[in-house]
Short mmCIF file of C-alpha atoms in Angstrom, two decimals:
data_model
loop_
_atom_site.label_atom_id
_atom_site.label_comp_id
_atom_site.label_asym_id
_atom_site.label_seq_id
_atom_site.Cartn_x
_atom_site.Cartn_y
_atom_site.Cartn_z
CA MET G 6 26.91 27.31 47.26
CA LYS G 7 23.81 27.06 45.14
CA ARG G 8 25.71 28.20 42.09
CA ASN G 9 28.40 25.58 42.63
CA SER G 10 25.75 22.94 43.21
CA GLY G 11 23.89 23.97 40.10
CA GLY G 12 27.09 24.02 38.09
CA THR G 13 27.98 20.56 39.30
CA GLY G 14 24.52 19.36 38.39
CA ARG G 15 24.82 20.66 34.85
CA SER G 16 28.26 19.13 34.51
CA GLU G 17 26.99 15.72 35.60
CA LYS G 18 24.08 16.01 33.19
CA GLN G 19 26.43 16.83 30.36
CA LYS G 20 28.62 13.86 31.25
CA ARG G 21 25.61 11.56 31.33
CA THR G 22 24.49 12.82 27.95
CA LYS G 23 27.95 12.32 26.48
CA SER G 24 28.17 8.80 27.88
CA TYR G 25 24.75 8.04 26.45
CA HIS G 26 25.77 9.08 22.93
CA CYS G 27 29.03 7.15 23.18
CA ALA G 28 27.09 4.06 24.21
CA LYS G 29 24.86 4.40 21.15
CA ASP G 30 27.92 4.70 18.90
CA ARG G 31 29.40 1.53 20.36
CA VAL G 32 26.18 -0.37 19.85
CA GLY G 33 25.91 0.80 16.25
CA GLY G 34 29.50 -0.03 15.47
CA SER G 35 29.44 -3.52 16.95
CA SER G 36 26.87 -4.99 14.56
CA GLN G 37 27.88 -8.41 13.31
CA PHE G 38 29.05 -9.06 9.77
CA ASN G 39 26.90 -12.05 8.82
CA ILE G 40 27.52 -12.35 5.09
CA GLN G 41 28.81 -15.86 4.41
CA PRO G 42 30.58 -17.41 1.40
CA ASN G 43 28.54 -18.60 -1.59
CA MET G 44 25.69 -16.13 -1.15
CA ASN G 45 23.84 -14.34 -3.95
CA GLY G 46 21.99 -11.11 -3.34
CA ILE G 47 21.90 -7.35 -3.68
CA ILE G 48 24.02 -4.67 -2.03
CA VAL G 49 22.00 -1.58 -1.13
CA MET G 50 23.63 1.72 -0.19
CA CYS G 51 21.39 3.94 1.92
CA THR G 52 21.12 7.08 4.04
CA ARG G 53 23.15 7.03 7.27
CA THR G 54 21.11 6.24 10.43
CA ARG G 55 18.18 5.17 8.22
CA GLU G 56 19.34 1.59 7.69
CA ALA G 57 16.28 -0.03 9.33
CA ARG G 58 13.85 1.97 7.21
CA ALA G 59 15.97 1.33 4.13
CA VAL G 60 15.75 -2.45 4.66
CA LYS G 61 11.96 -2.32 4.63
CA GLU G 62 11.92 0.03 1.65
CA ALA G 63 14.31 -2.19 -0.32
CA ILE G 64 12.46 -5.44 0.37
CA ASP G 65 9.10 -3.83 -0.49
CA LEU G 66 10.56 -2.55 -3.78
CA PHE G 67 12.15 -5.89 -4.64
CA ASN G 68 8.95 -7.80 -3.88
CA GLN G 69 6.98 -5.46 -6.12
CA TYR G 70 9.23 -6.23 -9.08
CA ALA G 71 9.68 -9.91 -8.22
CA ASP G 72 5.90 -10.34 -8.45
CA GLN G 73 6.16 -9.19 -12.08
CA LEU G 74 9.48 -10.73 -13.11
CA TYR G 75 9.43 -13.95 -11.10
CA PRO G 76 5.75 -14.89 -10.67
CA GLU G 77 6.76 -18.48 -9.99
CA THR G 78 8.16 -17.36 -6.63
CA ILE G 79 4.74 -16.17 -5.47
CA THR G 80 2.77 -18.57 -3.31
CA LYS G 81 1.15 -21.15 -5.52
CA GLN G 82 -2.58 -20.77 -5.72
CA ASN G 83 -4.69 -23.58 -4.39
CA ASP G 84 -5.01 -26.38 -6.90
CA ASN G 85 -8.70 -26.39 -6.13
CA ASP G 86 -9.39 -22.85 -7.39
CA ASP G 87 -11.69 -24.13 -10.13
CA ASN G 88 -13.49 -26.43 -7.74
CA GLU G 89 -14.07 -23.58 -5.29
CA LYS G 90 -16.29 -21.84 -7.82
CA GLU G 91 -18.54 -24.88 -7.95
CA ASP G 92 -18.44 -25.58 -4.24
CA ASP G 93 -21.37 -23.39 -3.22
CA GLU G 94 -22.02 -25.39 -0.09
CA ASP G 95 -18.84 -24.18 1.67
CA ASP G 96 -19.84 -21.97 4.55
CA LEU G 97 -18.63 -18.37 4.77
CA GLU G 98 -16.50 -19.00 7.84
CA ALA G 99 -14.46 -21.74 6.15
CA SER G 100 -13.91 -19.57 3.06
CA ILE G 101 -12.61 -16.67 5.14
CA ALA G 102 -10.27 -18.96 7.08
CA LYS G 103 -8.90 -20.38 3.82
CA GLU G 104 -8.34 -16.92 2.39
CA LEU G 105 -6.50 -15.73 5.51
CA ALA G 106 -4.27 -18.81 5.40
CA GLY G 107 -3.42 -18.02 1.78
CA LEU G 108 -2.48 -14.45 2.67
CA LYS G 109 -0.18 -15.67 5.45
CA ASP G 110 1.54 -18.09 3.06
CA THR G 111 2.03 -15.32 0.51
CA LYS G 112 3.68 -13.03 3.10
CA LYS G 113 5.89 -15.89 4.26
CA ASP G 114 7.08 -16.69 0.73
CA LYS G 115 7.76 -13.02 -0.02
CA LYS G 116 9.94 -12.78 3.08
CA GLU G 117 11.87 -15.85 1.97
CA ARG G 118 12.53 -14.35 -1.45
CA PHE G 119 14.54 -11.49 0.09
CA THR G 120 16.32 -11.70 3.45
CA SER G 121 18.30 -8.90 5.09
CA VAL G 122 21.77 -9.99 6.24
CA SER G 123 23.74 -7.76 8.63
CA THR G 124 26.88 -6.15 7.17
CA GLY G 125 28.05 -4.35 10.32
CA THR G 126 28.77 -1.36 8.07
CA ASP G 127 27.04 2.02 8.11
CA CYS G 128 24.99 2.90 5.02
CA MET G 129 25.43 -0.57 3.51
CA LEU G 130 22.79 -3.32 3.41
CA PHE G 131 22.92 -6.82 1.98
CA ILE G 132 19.68 -8.43 0.81
CA LYS G 133 20.06 -12.15 0.16
CA THR G 134 17.97 -13.49 -2.73
CA CYS G 135 16.35 -16.90 -3.14
CA PRO G 136 17.88 -19.30 -5.74
CA GLU G 137 15.13 -18.61 -8.30
CA ILE G 138 16.09 -14.92 -8.59
CA GLU G 139 19.20 -14.08 -10.64
CA PRO G 140 20.56 -10.87 -9.07
CA CYS G 141 22.14 -9.27 -12.16
CA ARG G 142 19.14 -9.74 -14.43
CA PHE G 143 16.73 -8.75 -11.67
CA VAL G 144 18.53 -5.51 -10.79
CA HIS G 145 19.06 -4.68 -14.47
CA ASP G 146 15.35 -5.06 -15.27
CA LEU G 147 14.34 -3.14 -12.14
CA LEU G 148 16.58 -0.16 -12.88
CA MET G 149 15.72 -0.15 -16.58
CA ASP G 150 12.02 0.00 -15.74
CA MET G 151 12.54 2.91 -13.33
CA LYS G 152 14.74 4.69 -15.88
CA GLU G 153 12.28 4.28 -18.77
CA LYS G 154 9.29 5.38 -16.71
CA GLN G 155 11.25 8.19 -15.03
CA ILE G 156 9.86 7.27 -11.62
CA LYS G 157 11.40 7.46 -8.16
CA LYS G 158 10.18 4.75 -5.81
CA THR G 159 12.67 5.08 -2.98
CA ARG G 160 13.46 7.61 -0.30
CA TYR G 161 16.38 6.12 1.61
CA LEU G 162 18.13 4.03 -1.09
CA SER G 163 20.98 5.59 -3.07
CA ARG G 164 22.46 2.65 -4.97
CA ILE G 165 21.50 -0.94 -5.81
CA LEU G 166 24.18 -3.43 -6.92
CA PRO G 167 23.68 -7.12 -7.79
CA VAL G 168 25.94 -9.69 -6.10
CA GLN G 169 26.78 -12.77 -8.16
CA GLN G 170 28.89 -14.56 -5.57
CA THR G 171 30.57 -14.08 -2.20
CA CYS G 172 33.75 -15.64 -0.84
CA MET G 173 36.45 -15.07 1.77
CA ALA G 174 38.70 -12.11 0.99
CA ASN G 175 41.94 -13.84 0.05
CA LEU G 176 43.53 -14.28 -3.37
CA PRO G 177 43.09 -18.09 -3.70
CA GLU G 178 39.36 -17.84 -2.95
CA MET G 179 39.00 -14.87 -5.29
CA GLU G 180 40.68 -16.82 -8.08
CA ARG G 181 38.38 -19.80 -7.51
CA VAL G 182 35.25 -17.68 -7.73
CA ALA G 183 36.61 -15.68 -10.68
CA GLN G 184 36.98 -18.93 -12.64
CA LEU G 185 33.54 -20.04 -11.51
CA VAL G 186 31.64 -16.81 -12.28
CA VAL G 187 33.68 -14.45 -14.45
CA HIS G 188 35.40 -16.78 -16.92
CA PRO G 189 32.23 -18.54 -18.19
CA LEU G 190 30.45 -15.22 -18.69
CA PHE G 191 33.11 -14.01 -21.11
CA ASN G 192 33.99 -17.29 -22.81
CA THR G 193 30.73 -18.97 -23.74
CA LEU G 194 31.03 -20.38 -27.27
CA ASN G 195 28.69 -19.27 -30.04
CA GLU G 196 27.01 -21.80 -32.33
CA ASP G 197 29.90 -21.52 -34.80
CA GLY G 198 32.43 -22.22 -32.05
CA THR G 199 33.71 -18.64 -31.78
CA ILE G 200 33.78 -16.33 -28.76
CA THR G 201 32.22 -12.88 -28.97
CA SER G 202 34.80 -10.29 -27.95
CA LYS G 203 33.69 -8.01 -25.11
CA THR G 204 35.18 -5.00 -23.39
CA PHE G 205 35.40 -4.89 -19.61
CA SER G 206 36.74 -3.07 -16.59
CA VAL G 207 37.59 -4.20 -13.06
CA ILE G 208 36.67 -1.87 -10.20
CA PRO G 209 37.83 -2.92 -6.72
CA ARG G 210 36.24 -1.22 -3.71
CA VAL G 211 37.88 -1.85 -0.35
CA ARG G 212 36.32 -1.08 3.04
CA ASN G 213 38.02 -1.76 6.38
CA ASN G 214 40.62 -4.06 4.84
CA SER G 215 44.34 -3.29 4.57
CA LYS G 216 45.60 -6.78 3.72
CA LEU G 217 44.74 -6.84 0.01
CA ASP G 218 46.56 -4.90 -2.67
CA ARG G 219 44.23 -3.16 -5.11
CA MET G 220 46.38 -3.85 -8.18
CA GLU G 221 46.68 -7.55 -7.32
CA VAL G 222 42.89 -7.79 -7.25
CA ILE G 223 42.60 -6.05 -10.63
CA LYS G 224 45.22 -8.30 -12.25
CA LEU G 225 43.61 -11.45 -10.87
CA PHE G 226 40.18 -10.72 -12.32
CA ALA G 227 41.53 -9.34 -15.59
CA ALA G 228 43.45 -12.59 -16.10
CA SER G 229 40.30 -14.66 -15.48
CA VAL G 230 38.49 -12.92 -18.33
CA GLY G 231 40.71 -14.40 -21.05
CA PRO G 232 42.75 -13.11 -24.02
CA ASP G 233 39.84 -12.54 -26.41
CA HIS G 234 38.57 -9.49 -24.54
CA LYS G 235 39.91 -5.97 -24.06
CA VAL G 236 39.93 -3.47 -21.21
CA ASP G 237 37.80 -0.35 -21.68
CA LEU G 238 37.64 1.92 -18.66
CA ASP G 239 35.24 4.43 -20.24
CA HIS G 240 32.50 2.38 -21.93
CA PRO G 241 32.87 -1.30 -21.03
CA ASP G 242 30.32 -3.93 -22.04
CA LEU G 243 30.66 -5.52 -18.62
CA VAL G 244 31.97 -4.29 -15.28
CA ILE G 245 33.47 -6.57 -12.65
CA LEU G 246 32.95 -4.78 -9.36
CA VAL G 247 34.84 -6.39 -6.49
CA ASP G 248 33.57 -5.16 -3.13
CA ILE G 249 35.82 -6.11 -0.22
CA THR G 250 34.45 -5.44 3.26
CA ARG G 251 35.98 -5.99 6.69
CA VAL G 252 38.94 -7.90 8.06
CA GLY G 253 39.02 -11.36 9.65
CA ILE G 254 35.75 -12.88 8.49
CA THR G 255 35.96 -10.61 5.49
CA ILE G 256 33.83 -11.55 2.54
CA MET G 257 34.71 -10.55 -0.98
CA ILE G 258 31.70 -9.66 -3.09
CA ILE G 259 31.85 -10.18 -6.84
CA ILE G 260 29.40 -8.09 -8.78
CA ILE G 261 29.04 -8.23 -12.54
CA ILE G 262 27.03 -5.33 -13.89
CA ILE G 263 25.72 -4.62 -17.36
CA ASN G 264 27.04 -1.18 -18.33
CA VAL G 265 23.59 0.43 -18.38
CA LEU G 266 23.50 0.24 -14.59
CA LEU G 267 26.31 2.77 -14.39
CA THR G 268 24.65 5.38 -16.63
#
């Protein structure tokens, strides 16, 4: 009887453990997809189950470079900095309080520069950027600096991709954004009225979406580029990376990357 009782006990324990793990899986898989149309930002690919740590690591890294590349986004210093040097009568307590307030404002502004937005997708983060930060140029400069200095500053991040624009994942919306973002990039006139010919490639990446045809997406964006430019799949000047995630409230991400980011 004891053996049967013990066996039953172990079985119940195993069932409880299994139920517990299933519950965790359901919680992890039910995260909301909160990316909305007309967002700019950065897609970050990271280690599975380390998404929370990767968010902190990514935002810390981005703030470090934003301090250098976009100093205007740092909290403005007090306009009275010069007067403070002459104001010897201020008591110590007031000075400390003022300094602490400045530190709080700086942290607040840094958080506003980069905001994590839930993707509901394992290993994939979306960091929304403030309007002052241009994602493509920012990511390009960040990666070039790390490449030139041969330094590794991340543990959980595996890929960083700039997002120029987001929209709903349907062909009419894609065409609208392609004309808004892609066409001007390729067809800006030079001073003599000519257009500099560029090579390009279109790379669609589809996750959890079976409604869109890959070739239709490629043709749509290739057409938006214009006739003065040629396709080069091996060494393009510019890459149009279309990242399509989820069904229903699916958002289509348009990413335009300078070729150096892929090397």
